[in-house]
JSON list of C-alpha atoms in Angstrom, two decimals:
[
{"chain": "A", "resi": 8, "resn": "ASN", "atom": "CA", "xyz": [0.00, 0.00, 0.00]},
{"chain": "A", "resi": 9, "resn": "ALA", "atom": "CA", "xyz": [2.85, 2.39, -0.85]},
{"chain": "A", "resi": 10, "resn": "GLY", "atom": "CA", "xyz": [1.01, 4.97, -3.01]},
{"chain": "A", "resi": 11, "resn": "VAL", "atom": "CA", "xyz": [3.43, 7.70, -4.13]},
{"chain": "A", "resi": 12, "resn": "THR", "atom": "CA", "xyz": [6.98, 7.30, -2.82]},
{"chain": "A", "resi": 13, "resn": "GLN", "atom": "CA", "xyz": [9.58, 10.06, -2.95]},
{"chain": "A", "resi": 14, "resn": "THR", "atom": "CA", "xyz": [13.26, 9.68, -2.17]},
{"chain": "A", "resi": 15, "resn": "PRO", "atom": "CA", "xyz": [15.20, 11.15, -0.51]},
{"chain": "A", "resi": 16, "resn": "LYS", "atom": "CA", "xyz": [13.15, 12.90, 2.18]},
{"chain": "A", "resi": 17, "resn": "PHE", "atom": "CA", "xyz": [15.91, 15.43, 2.91]},
{"chain": "A", "resi": 18, "resn": "GLN", "atom": "CA", "xyz": [18.91, 16.56, 0.85]},
{"chain": "A", "resi": 19, "resn": "VAL", "atom": "CA", "xyz": [21.56, 19.25, 1.11]},
{"chain": "A", "resi": 20, "resn": "LEU", "atom": "CA", "xyz": [23.41, 20.22, -2.07]},
{"chain": "A", "resi": 21, "resn": "LYS", "atom": "CA", "xyz": [26.18, 22.62, -2.86]},
{"chain": "A", "resi": 22, "resn": "THR", "atom": "CA", "xyz": [25.62, 25.21, -5.57]},
{"chain": "A", "resi": 23, "resn": "GLY", "atom": "CA", "xyz": [26.40, 23.72, -8.96]},
{"chain": "A", "resi": 24, "resn": "GLN", "atom": "CA", "xyz": [25.89, 20.10, -7.95]},
{"chain": "A", "resi": 25, "resn": "SER", "atom": "CA", "xyz": [23.42, 17.90, -9.76]},
{"chain": "A", "resi": 26, "resn": "MET", "atom": "CA", "xyz": [20.96, 15.41, -8.38]},
{"chain": "A", "resi": 27, "resn": "THR", "atom": "CA", "xyz": [17.78, 13.51, -9.15]},
{"chain": "A", "resi": 28, "resn": "LEU", "atom": "CA", "xyz": [14.70, 13.45, -6.98]},
{"chain": "A", "resi": 29, "resn": "GLN", "atom": "CA", "xyz": [12.97, 10.12, -7.34]},
{"chain": "A", "resi": 30, "resn": "CYS", "atom": "CA", "xyz": [9.22, 9.57, -7.53]},
{"chain": "A", "resi": 31, "resn": "ALA", "atom": "CA", "xyz": [7.51, 6.22, -7.93]},
{"chain": "A", "resi": 32, "resn": "GLN", "atom": "CA", "xyz": [3.86, 5.21, -7.75]},
{"chain": "A", "resi": 33, "resn": "ASP", "atom": "CA", "xyz": [2.37, 1.73, -7.63]},
{"chain": "A", "resi": 34, "resn": "MET", "atom": "CA", "xyz": [-1.21, 2.63, -8.50]},
{"chain": "A", "resi": 35, "resn": "ASN", "atom": "CA", "xyz": [-0.82, 2.41, -12.29]},
{"chain": "A", "resi": 36, "resn": "HIS", "atom": "CA", "xyz": [-1.63, 6.11, -12.61]},
{"chain": "A", "resi": 37, "resn": "GLU", "atom": "CA", "xyz": [-1.09, 7.69, -16.00]},
{"chain": "A", "resi": 38, "resn": "TYR", "atom": "CA", "xyz": [-0.82, 11.27, -14.77]},
{"chain": "A", "resi": 39, "resn": "MET", "atom": "CA", "xyz": [2.13, 12.46, -12.68]},
{"chain": "A", "resi": 40, "resn": "SER", "atom": "CA", "xyz": [3.30, 15.93, -11.65]},
{"chain": "A", "resi": 41, "resn": "TRP", "atom": "CA", "xyz": [6.05, 17.72, -9.76]},
{"chain": "A", "resi": 42, "resn": "TYR", "atom": "CA", "xyz": [5.41, 20.76, -7.55]},
{"chain": "A", "resi": 43, "resn": "ARG", "atom": "CA", "xyz": [7.59, 22.95, -5.41]},
{"chain": "A", "resi": 44, "resn": "GLN", "atom": "CA", "xyz": [6.41, 24.56, -2.17]},
{"chain": "A", "resi": 45, "resn": "ASP", "atom": "CA", "xyz": [7.94, 27.80, -0.98]},
{"chain": "A", "resi": 46, "resn": "PRO", "atom": "CA", "xyz": [6.94, 29.82, 2.10]},
{"chain": "A", "resi": 47, "resn": "GLY", "atom": "CA", "xyz": [4.06, 32.16, 1.39]},
{"chain": "A", "resi": 48, "resn": "MET", "atom": "CA", "xyz": [3.61, 30.90, -2.17]},
{"chain": "A", "resi": 49, "resn": "GLY", "atom": "CA", "xyz": [1.71, 27.64, -1.95]},
{"chain": "A", "resi": 50, "resn": "LEU", "atom": "CA", "xyz": [2.60, 24.86, -4.39]},
{"chain": "A", "resi": 51, "resn": "ARG", "atom": "CA", "xyz": [3.60, 25.60, -7.97]},
{"chain": "A", "resi": 52, "resn": "LEU", "atom": "CA", "xyz": [3.68, 23.17, -10.87]},
{"chain": "A", "resi": 53, "resn": "ILE", "atom": "CA", "xyz": [7.13, 22.41, -12.30]},
{"chain": "A", "resi": 54, "resn": "HIS", "atom": "CA", "xyz": [6.55, 19.64, -14.86]},
{"chain": "A", "resi": 55, "resn": "TYR", "atom": "CA", "xyz": [3.86, 17.11, -15.55]},
{"chain": "A", "resi": 56, "resn": "SER", "atom": "CA", "xyz": [3.32, 13.94, -17.57]},
{"chain": "A", "resi": 57, "resn": "VAL", "atom": "CA", "xyz": [0.15, 12.41, -19.00]},
{"chain": "A", "resi": 58, "resn": "GLY", "atom": "CA", "xyz": [1.76, 9.04, -19.69]},
{"chain": "A", "resi": 59, "resn": "ALA", "atom": "CA", "xyz": [5.01, 7.22, -20.43]},
{"chain": "A", "resi": 60, "resn": "GLY", "atom": "CA", "xyz": [7.08, 9.12, -22.95]},
{"chain": "A", "resi": 61, "resn": "ILE", "atom": "CA", "xyz": [5.07, 12.35, -22.62]},
{"chain": "A", "resi": 62, "resn": "THR", "atom": "CA", "xyz": [6.11, 15.32, -20.49]},
{"chain": "A", "resi": 63, "resn": "ASP", "atom": "CA", "xyz": [5.35, 19.02, -20.49]},
{"chain": "A", "resi": 64, "resn": "GLN", "atom": "CA", "xyz": [6.30, 22.19, -18.63]},
{"chain": "A", "resi": 65, "resn": "GLY", "atom": "CA", "xyz": [4.33, 23.72, -15.82]},
{"chain": "A", "resi": 66, "resn": "GLU", "atom": "CA", "xyz": [4.51, 27.17, -14.27]},
{"chain": "A", "resi": 67, "resn": "VAL", "atom": "CA", "xyz": [8.15, 27.11, -13.04]},
{"chain": "A", "resi": 68, "resn": "PRO", "atom": "CA", "xyz": [10.15, 24.66, -15.23]},
{"chain": "A", "resi": 69, "resn": "ASN", "atom": "CA", "xyz": [13.47, 26.50, -15.49]},
{"chain": "A", "resi": 70, "resn": "GLY", "atom": "CA", "xyz": [16.41, 24.61, -13.99]},
{"chain": "A", "resi": 71, "resn": "TYR", "atom": "CA", "xyz": [14.61, 21.26, -13.96]},
{"chain": "A", "resi": 72, "resn": "ASN", "atom": "CA", "xyz": [14.41, 18.32, -16.34]},
{"chain": "A", "resi": 73, "resn": "VAL", "atom": "CA", "xyz": [12.08, 15.34, -16.30]},
{"chain": "A", "resi": 74, "resn": "SER", "atom": "CA", "xyz": [11.56, 12.14, -18.21]},
{"chain": "A", "resi": 75, "resn": "ARG", "atom": "CA", "xyz": [8.93, 9.42, -18.08]},
{"chain": "A", "resi": 76, "resn": "SER", "atom": "CA", "xyz": [10.27, 6.13, -19.39]},
{"chain": "A", "resi": 77, "resn": "THR", "atom": "CA", "xyz": [7.82, 4.00, -17.39]},
{"chain": "A", "resi": 78, "resn": "THR", "atom": "CA", "xyz": [4.32, 4.49, -15.99]},
{"chain": "A", "resi": 79, "resn": "GLU", "atom": "CA", "xyz": [5.62, 4.04, -12.45]},
{"chain": "A", "resi": 80, "resn": "ASP", "atom": "CA", "xyz": [8.55, 6.48, -12.32]},
{"chain": "A", "resi": 81, "resn": "PHE", "atom": "CA", "xyz": [8.84, 10.22, -12.84]},
{"chain": "A", "resi": 82, "resn": "PRO", "atom": "CA", "xyz": [12.25, 11.53, -11.73]},
{"chain": "A", "resi": 83, "resn": "LEU", "atom": "CA", "xyz": [13.05, 15.24, -11.42]},
{"chain": "A", "resi": 84, "resn": "ARG", "atom": "CA", "xyz": [16.59, 16.31, -12.29]},
{"chain": "A", "resi": 85, "resn": "LEU", "atom": "CA", "xyz": [18.46, 19.38, -11.16]},
{"chain": "A", "resi": 86, "resn": "LEU", "atom": "CA", "xyz": [21.44, 19.75, -13.51]},
{"chain": "A", "resi": 87, "resn": "SER", "atom": "CA", "xyz": [23.19, 22.60, -11.66]},
{"chain": "A", "resi": 88, "resn": "ALA", "atom": "CA", "xyz": [21.62, 23.41, -8.32]},
{"chain": "A", "resi": 89, "resn": "ALA", "atom": "CA", "xyz": [21.12, 27.03, -7.29]},
{"chain": "A", "resi": 90, "resn": "PRO", "atom": "CA", "xyz": [20.13, 28.49, -3.89]},
{"chain": "A", "resi": 91, "resn": "SER", "atom": "CA", "xyz": [16.83, 29.60, -5.48]},
{"chain": "A", "resi": 92, "resn": "GLN", "atom": "CA", "xyz": [15.94, 25.93, -5.80]},
{"chain": "A", "resi": 93, "resn": "THR", "atom": "CA", "xyz": [15.88, 25.51, -2.04]},
{"chain": "A", "resi": 94, "resn": "SER", "atom": "CA", "xyz": [12.33, 24.29, -1.50]},
{"chain": "A", "resi": 95, "resn": "VAL", "atom": "CA", "xyz": [10.11, 21.37, -0.62]},
{"chain": "A", "resi": 96, "resn": "TYR", "atom": "CA", "xyz": [9.30, 19.24, -3.65]},
{"chain": "A", "resi": 97, "resn": "PHE", "atom": "CA", "xyz": [6.17, 17.16, -4.04]},
{"chain": "A", "resi": 98, "resn": "CYS", "atom": "CA", "xyz": [5.34, 14.50, -6.57]},
{"chain": "A", "resi": 99, "resn": "ALA", "atom": "CA", "xyz": [1.70, 13.67, -7.29]},
{"chain": "A", "resi": 100, "resn": "SER", "atom": "CA", "xyz": [-0.18, 11.16, -9.42]},
{"chain": "A", "resi": 101, "resn": "SER", "atom": "CA", "xyz": [-3.74, 10.57, -10.56]},
{"chain": "A", "resi": 102, "resn": "ILE", "atom": "CA", "xyz": [-5.58, 7.97, -12.61]},
{"chain": "A", "resi": 103, "resn": "ASP", "atom": "CA", "xyz": [-6.75, 10.53, -15.12]},
{"chain": "A", "resi": 104, "resn": "GLN", "atom": "CA", "xyz": [-7.30, 14.24, -15.42]},
{"chain": "A", "resi": 105, "resn": "ASN", "atom": "CA", "xyz": [-10.60, 14.20, -13.57]},
{"chain": "A", "resi": 106, "resn": "THR", "atom": "CA", "xyz": [-9.78, 12.33, -10.37]},
{"chain": "A", "resi": 107, "resn": "GLU", "atom": "CA", "xyz": [-8.03, 13.01, -7.10]},
{"chain": "A", "resi": 108, "resn": "ALA", "atom": "CA", "xyz": [-4.27, 13.63, -7.13]},
{"chain": "A", "resi": 109, "resn": "PHE", "atom": "CA", "xyz": [-2.31, 11.63, -4.56]},
{"chain": "A", "resi": 110, "resn": "PHE", "atom": "CA", "xyz": [0.82, 13.24, -3.15]},
{"chain": "A", "resi": 111, "resn": "GLY", "atom": "CA", "xyz": [4.11, 11.84, -1.94]},
{"chain": "A", "resi": 112, "resn": "GLN", "atom": "CA", "xyz": [5.53, 12.95, 1.41]},
{"chain": "A", "resi": 113, "resn": "GLY", "atom": "CA", "xyz": [7.83, 15.51, -0.14]},
{"chain": "A", "resi": 114, "resn": "THR", "atom": "CA", "xyz": [11.57, 16.11, -0.35]},
{"chain": "A", "resi": 115, "resn": "ARG", "atom": "CA", "xyz": [13.10, 19.03, 1.53]},
{"chain": "A", "resi": 116, "resn": "LEU", "atom": "CA", "xyz": [16.02, 20.29, -0.57]},
{"chain": "A", "resi": 117, "resn": "THR", "atom": "CA", "xyz": [18.52, 22.86, 0.65]},
{"chain": "A", "resi": 118, "resn": "VAL", "atom": "CA", "xyz": [21.08, 24.34, -1.74]},
{"chain": "A", "resi": 119, "resn": "VAL", "atom": "CA", "xyz": [23.98, 26.11, -0.03]},
{"chain": "U", "resi": 6, "resn": "ALA", "atom": "CA", "xyz": [-4.67, 31.80, -16.53]},
{"chain": "U", "resi": 7, "resn": "GLN", "atom": "CA", "xyz": [-6.19, 30.34, -13.40]},
{"chain": "U", "resi": 8, "resn": "THR", "atom": "CA", "xyz": [-5.52, 32.02, -10.06]},
{"chain": "U", "resi": 9, "resn": "VAL", "atom": "CA", "xyz": [-6.49, 31.08, -6.52]},
{"chain": "U", "resi": 10, "resn": "THR", "atom": "CA", "xyz": [-6.54, 33.56, -3.64]},
{"chain": "U", "resi": 11, "resn": "GLN", "atom": "CA", "xyz": [-6.64, 32.78, 0.06]},
{"chain": "U", "resi": 12, "resn": "SER", "atom": "CA", "xyz": [-6.86, 36.07, 1.94]},
{"chain": "U", "resi": 13, "resn": "GLN", "atom": "CA", "xyz": [-6.52, 34.67, 5.48]},
{"chain": "U", "resi": 14, "resn": "PRO", "atom": "CA", "xyz": [-2.89, 33.75, 6.23]},
{"chain": "U", "resi": 15, "resn": "GLU", "atom": "CA", "xyz": [-3.79, 32.56, 9.75]},
{"chain": "U", "resi": 16, "resn": "MET", "atom": "CA", "xyz": [-6.95, 31.57, 11.59]},
{"chain": "U", "resi": 17, "resn": "SER", "atom": "CA", "xyz": [-7.63, 30.20, 15.04]},
{"chain": "U", "resi": 18, "resn": "VAL", "atom": "CA", "xyz": [-10.63, 28.47, 16.58]},
{"chain": "U", "resi": 19, "resn": "GLN", "atom": "CA", "xyz": [-11.59, 26.93, 19.88]},
{"chain": "U", "resi": 20, "resn": "GLU", "atom": "CA", "xyz": [-12.04, 23.19, 20.00]},
{"chain": "U", "resi": 21, "resn": "ALA", "atom": "CA", "xyz": [-15.65, 22.13, 19.15]},
{"chain": "U", "resi": 22, "resn": "GLU", "atom": "CA", "xyz": [-16.37, 25.47, 17.47]},
{"chain": "U", "resi": 23, "resn": "THR", "atom": "CA", "xyz": [-16.93, 26.14, 13.76]},
{"chain": "U", "resi": 24, "resn": "VAL", "atom": "CA", "xyz": [-14.52, 27.95, 11.48]},
{"chain": "U", "resi": 25, "resn": "THR", "atom": "CA", "xyz": [-14.74, 29.02, 7.84]},
{"chain": "U", "resi": 26, "resn": "LEU", "atom": "CA", "xyz": [-11.74, 29.40, 5.55]},
{"chain": "U", "resi": 27, "resn": "SER", "atom": "CA", "xyz": [-12.12, 31.63, 2.51]},
{"chain": "U", "resi": 28, "resn": "CYS", "atom": "CA", "xyz": [-11.00, 31.03, -1.07]},
{"chain": "U", "resi": 29, "resn": "THR", "atom": "CA", "xyz": [-11.67, 32.86, -4.31]},
{"chain": "U", "resi": 30, "resn": "TYR", "atom": "CA", "xyz": [-10.53, 31.80, -7.75]},
{"chain": "U", "resi": 31, "resn": "ASP", "atom": "CA", "xyz": [-10.49, 33.00, -11.29]},
{"chain": "U", "resi": 32, "resn": "THR", "atom": "CA", "xyz": [-10.77, 30.82, -14.36]},
{"chain": "U", "resi": 33, "resn": "SER", "atom": "CA", "xyz": [-12.01, 31.11, -17.90]},
{"chain": "U", "resi": 34, "resn": "GLU", "atom": "CA", "xyz": [-12.87, 27.42, -18.08]},
{"chain": "U", "resi": 35, "resn": "SER", "atom": "CA", "xyz": [-16.51, 26.35, -18.03]},
{"chain": "U", "resi": 36, "resn": "ASN", "atom": "CA", "xyz": [-15.80, 23.07, -16.29]},
{"chain": "U", "resi": 37, "resn": "TYR", "atom": "CA", "xyz": [-13.21, 22.68, -13.58]},
{"chain": "U", "resi": 38, "resn": "TYR", "atom": "CA", "xyz": [-12.53, 21.18, -10.19]},
{"chain": "U", "resi": 39, "resn": "LEU", "atom": "CA", "xyz": [-11.98, 22.78, -6.79]},
{"chain": "U", "resi": 40, "resn": "PHE", "atom": "CA", "xyz": [-10.21, 21.22, -3.85]},
{"chain": "U", "resi": 41, "resn": "TRP", "atom": "CA", "xyz": [-9.24, 21.79, -0.27]},
{"chain": "U", "resi": 42, "resn": "TYR", "atom": "CA", "xyz": [-6.04, 20.09, 0.86]},
{"chain": "U", "resi": 43, "resn": "LYS", "atom": "CA", "xyz": [-4.80, 19.79, 4.43]},
{"chain": "U", "resi": 44, "resn": "GLN", "atom": "CA", "xyz": [-1.08, 19.82, 5.24]},
{"chain": "U", "resi": 45, "resn": "PRO", "atom": "CA", "xyz": [-0.32, 18.89, 8.87]},
{"chain": "U", "resi": 46, "resn": "PRO", "atom": "CA", "xyz": [3.17, 19.30, 10.34]},
{"chain": "U", "resi": 47, "resn": "SER", "atom": "CA", "xyz": [4.07, 15.92, 8.85]},
{"chain": "U", "resi": 48, "resn": "ARG", "atom": "CA", "xyz": [4.10, 17.72, 5.47]},
{"chain": "U", "resi": 49, "resn": "GLN", "atom": "CA", "xyz": [1.76, 15.17, 3.85]},
{"chain": "U", "resi": 50, "resn": "MET", "atom": "CA", "xyz": [-0.82, 16.69, 1.47]},
{"chain": "U", "resi": 51, "resn": "ILE", "atom": "CA", "xyz": [-4.23, 15.24, 2.32]},
{"chain": "U", "resi": 52, "resn": "LEU", "atom": "CA", "xyz": [-7.35, 15.81, 0.24]},
{"chain": "U", "resi": 53, "resn": "VAL", "atom": "CA", "xyz": [-10.15, 17.14, 2.45]},
{"chain": "U", "resi": 54, "resn": "ILE", "atom": "CA", "xyz": [-12.90, 17.74, -0.08]},
{"chain": "U", "resi": 55, "resn": "ARG", "atom": "CA", "xyz": [-13.47, 18.27, -3.79]},
{"chain": "U", "resi": 56, "resn": "GLN", "atom": "CA", "xyz": [-16.15, 19.99, -5.83]},
{"chain": "U", "resi": 57, "resn": "GLU", "atom": "CA", "xyz": [-16.92, 19.68, -9.52]},
{"chain": "U", "resi": 58, "resn": "ALA", "atom": "CA", "xyz": [-17.94, 23.04, -10.94]},
{"chain": "U", "resi": 59, "resn": "TYR", "atom": "CA", "xyz": [-20.89, 21.64, -12.89]},
{"chain": "U", "resi": 60, "resn": "LYS", "atom": "CA", "xyz": [-22.47, 20.32, -9.67]},
{"chain": "U", "resi": 61, "resn": "GLN", "atom": "CA", "xyz": [-24.59, 22.90, -7.90]},
{"chain": "U", "resi": 62, "resn": "GLN", "atom": "CA", "xyz": [-24.83, 20.92, -4.68]},
{"chain": "U", "resi": 63, "resn": "ASN", "atom": "CA", "xyz": [-22.18, 21.77, -2.13]},
{"chain": "U", "resi": 64, "resn": "ALA", "atom": "CA", "xyz": [-19.82, 18.92, -1.27]},
{"chain": "U", "resi": 65, "resn": "THR", "atom": "CA", "xyz": [-19.67, 17.59, 2.28]},
{"chain": "U", "resi": 66, "resn": "GLU", "atom": "CA", "xyz": [-17.33, 15.12, 4.00]},
{"chain": "U", "resi": 67, "resn": "ASN", "atom": "CA", "xyz": [-18.28, 14.47, 7.62]},
{"chain": "U", "resi": 68, "resn": "ARG", "atom": "CA", "xyz": [-17.37, 17.66, 9.55]},
{"chain": "U", "resi": 69, "resn": "PHE", "atom": "CA", "xyz": [-16.12, 19.42, 6.41]},
{"chain": "U", "resi": 70, "resn": "SER", "atom": "CA", "xyz": [-18.39, 21.22, 3.98]},
{"chain": "U", "resi": 71, "resn": "VAL", "atom": "CA", "xyz": [-17.99, 23.84, 1.29]},
{"chain": "U", "resi": 72, "resn": "ASN", "atom": "CA", "xyz": [-19.96, 26.87, 0.22]},
{"chain": "U", "resi": 73, "resn": "PHE", "atom": "CA", "xyz": [-19.50, 26.97, -3.55]},
{"chain": "U", "resi": 74, "resn": "GLN", "atom": "CA", "xyz": [-20.68, 30.18, -5.18]},
{"chain": "U", "resi": 75, "resn": "LYS", "atom": "CA", "xyz": [-19.93, 29.74, -8.87]},
{"chain": "U", "resi": 76, "resn": "ALA", "atom": "CA", "xyz": [-21.02, 33.20, -10.02]},
{"chain": "U", "resi": 77, "resn": "ALA", "atom": "CA", "xyz": [-18.93, 34.86, -7.31]},
{"chain": "U", "resi": 78, "resn": "LYS", "atom": "CA", "xyz": [-16.05, 32.38, -7.89]},
{"chain": "U", "resi": 79, "resn": "SER", "atom": "CA", "xyz": [-15.94, 31.66, -4.18]},
{"chain": "U", "resi": 80, "resn": "PHE", "atom": "CA", "xyz": [-15.18, 28.30, -2.53]},
{"chain": "U", "resi": 81, "resn": "SER", "atom": "CA", "xyz": [-15.05, 28.48, 1.27]},
{"chain": "U", "resi": 82, "resn": "LEU", "atom": "CA", "xyz": [-14.43, 25.56, 3.63]},
{"chain": "U", "resi": 83, "resn": "LYS", "atom": "CA", "xyz": [-16.43, 25.17, 6.82]},
{"chain": "U", "resi": 84, "resn": "ILE", "atom": "CA", "xyz": [-15.06, 22.95, 9.57]},
{"chain": "U", "resi": 85, "resn": "SER", "atom": "CA", "xyz": [-17.64, 22.04, 12.19]},
{"chain": "U", "resi": 86, "resn": "ASP", "atom": "CA", "xyz": [-16.88, 20.70, 15.68]},
{"chain": "U", "resi": 87, "resn": "SER", "atom": "CA", "xyz": [-13.19, 21.59, 15.28]},
{"chain": "U", "resi": 88, "resn": "GLN", "atom": "CA", "xyz": [-10.71, 19.10, 16.71]},
{"chain": "U", "resi": 89, "resn": "LEU", "atom": "CA", "xyz": [-7.09, 19.49, 17.78]},
{"chain": "U", "resi": 90, "resn": "GLY", "atom": "CA", "xyz": [-6.12, 17.24, 14.88]},
{"chain": "U", "resi": 91, "resn": "ASP", "atom": "CA", "xyz": [-7.49, 19.82, 12.44]},
{"chain": "U", "resi": 92, "resn": "THR", "atom": "CA", "xyz": [-4.51, 22.06, 13.21]},
{"chain": "U", "resi": 93, "resn": "ALA", "atom": "CA", "xyz": [-2.72, 22.34, 9.87]},
{"chain": "U", "resi": 94, "resn": "MET", "atom": "CA", "xyz": [-2.10, 24.45, 6.80]},
{"chain": "U", "resi": 95, "resn": "TYR", "atom": "CA", "xyz": [-5.08, 24.39, 4.44]},
{"chain": "U", "resi": 96, "resn": "PHE", "atom": "CA", "xyz": [-4.69, 24.96, 0.72]},
{"chain": "U", "resi": 97, "resn": "CYS", "atom": "CA", "xyz": [-7.41, 25.76, -1.76]},
{"chain": "U", "resi": 98, "resn": "ALA", "atom": "CA", "xyz": [-6.73, 24.57, -5.31]},
{"chain": "U", "resi": 99, "resn": "SER", "atom": "CA", "xyz": [-8.41, 24.66, -8.69]},
{"chain": "U", "resi": 100, "resn": "ALA", "atom": "CA", "xyz": [-7.82, 22.62, -11.82]},
{"chain": "U", "resi": 101, "resn": "TYR", "atom": "CA", "xyz": [-9.14, 22.17, -15.29]},
{"chain": "U", "resi": 102, "resn": "ASN", "atom": "CA", "xyz": [-7.20, 18.91, -15.31]},
{"chain": "U", "resi": 103, "resn": "THR", "atom": "CA", "xyz": [-6.29, 17.38, -11.94]},
{"chain": "U", "resi": 104, "resn": "ASP", "atom": "CA", "xyz": [-2.69, 16.79, -12.98]},
{"chain": "U", "resi": 105, "resn": "LYS", "atom": "CA", "xyz": [-2.21, 20.58, -13.13]},
{"chain": "U", "resi": 106, "resn": "LEU", "atom": "CA", "xyz": [-3.42, 22.01, -9.84]},
{"chain": "U", "resi": 107, "resn": "ILE", "atom": "CA", "xyz": [-3.26, 25.73, -9.13]},
{"chain": "U", "resi": 108, "resn": "PHE", "atom": "CA", "xyz": [-2.84, 26.38, -5.41]},
{"chain": "U", "resi": 109, "resn": "GLY", "atom": "CA", "xyz": [-3.54, 29.33, -3.18]},
{"chain": "U", "resi": 110, "resn": "THR", "atom": "CA", "xyz": [-0.98, 30.51, -0.65]},
{"chain": "U", "resi": 111, "resn": "GLY", "atom": "CA", "xyz": [-2.61, 28.66, 2.21]},
{"chain": "U", "resi": 112, "resn": "THR", "atom": "CA", "xyz": [-4.27, 29.40, 5.55]},
{"chain": "U", "resi": 113, "resn": "ARG", "atom": "CA", "xyz": [-2.64, 28.23, 8.77]},
{"chain": "U", "resi": 114, "resn": "LEU", "atom": "CA", "xyz": [-5.35, 27.00, 11.14]},
{"chain": "U", "resi": 115, "resn": "GLN", "atom": "CA", "xyz": [-4.69, 26.61, 14.85]},
{"chain": "U", "resi": 116, "resn": "VAL", "atom": "CA", "xyz": [-7.25, 24.79, 16.99]},
{"chain": "U", "resi": 117, "resn": "PHE", "atom": "CA", "xyz": [-7.01, 25.65, 20.69]},
{"chain": "U", "resi": 118, "resn": "PRO", "atom": "CA", "xyz": [-8.26, 23.41, 23.54]}
]
């Protein structure tokens, strides 16, 4: 009964380093999304995917890459981390575009 | 573009009392979805209630109910018989497609004993 699993839960990076935030879901959901949460700004959409092989940009895509090679996984890549990317990142999935989105527990990322 | 506004950064309520959280939104879509999510200190995003715009009847889930005013683009959340476990950040969100949620800035609710 895992749902949406994000790893790691916490991460500290140095400016310029790269890393991948992992997101996996075991509910066979076609739709997956990445959001970032900053104080006073709510959650904002970074990238989303409507199925394997299909991705698109959200509201704040700059500095992030995604790919969707399988239905289950939707990793988020930071190629060169910047302090402005310090945030809490959430992955979400849903069966289709009309049903509830399920969220992972989030990854707190600090870039120093 | 869709926007969601929550004008109450913080609210407090006594245990067992009723509290209403406000939310307004703007969208050009004719059909869309509205949500309230709860985020306790654990950081988990938990769906509290959802409303489909084409349904006139207000959604209810146990102690949680909404007042959906489509013409006014208002979607407030009423919590009845407040409990200590309701202490959390509450986010209002709208979506044309549920994989692309637009969130408000949140309301921090504190329930006092």
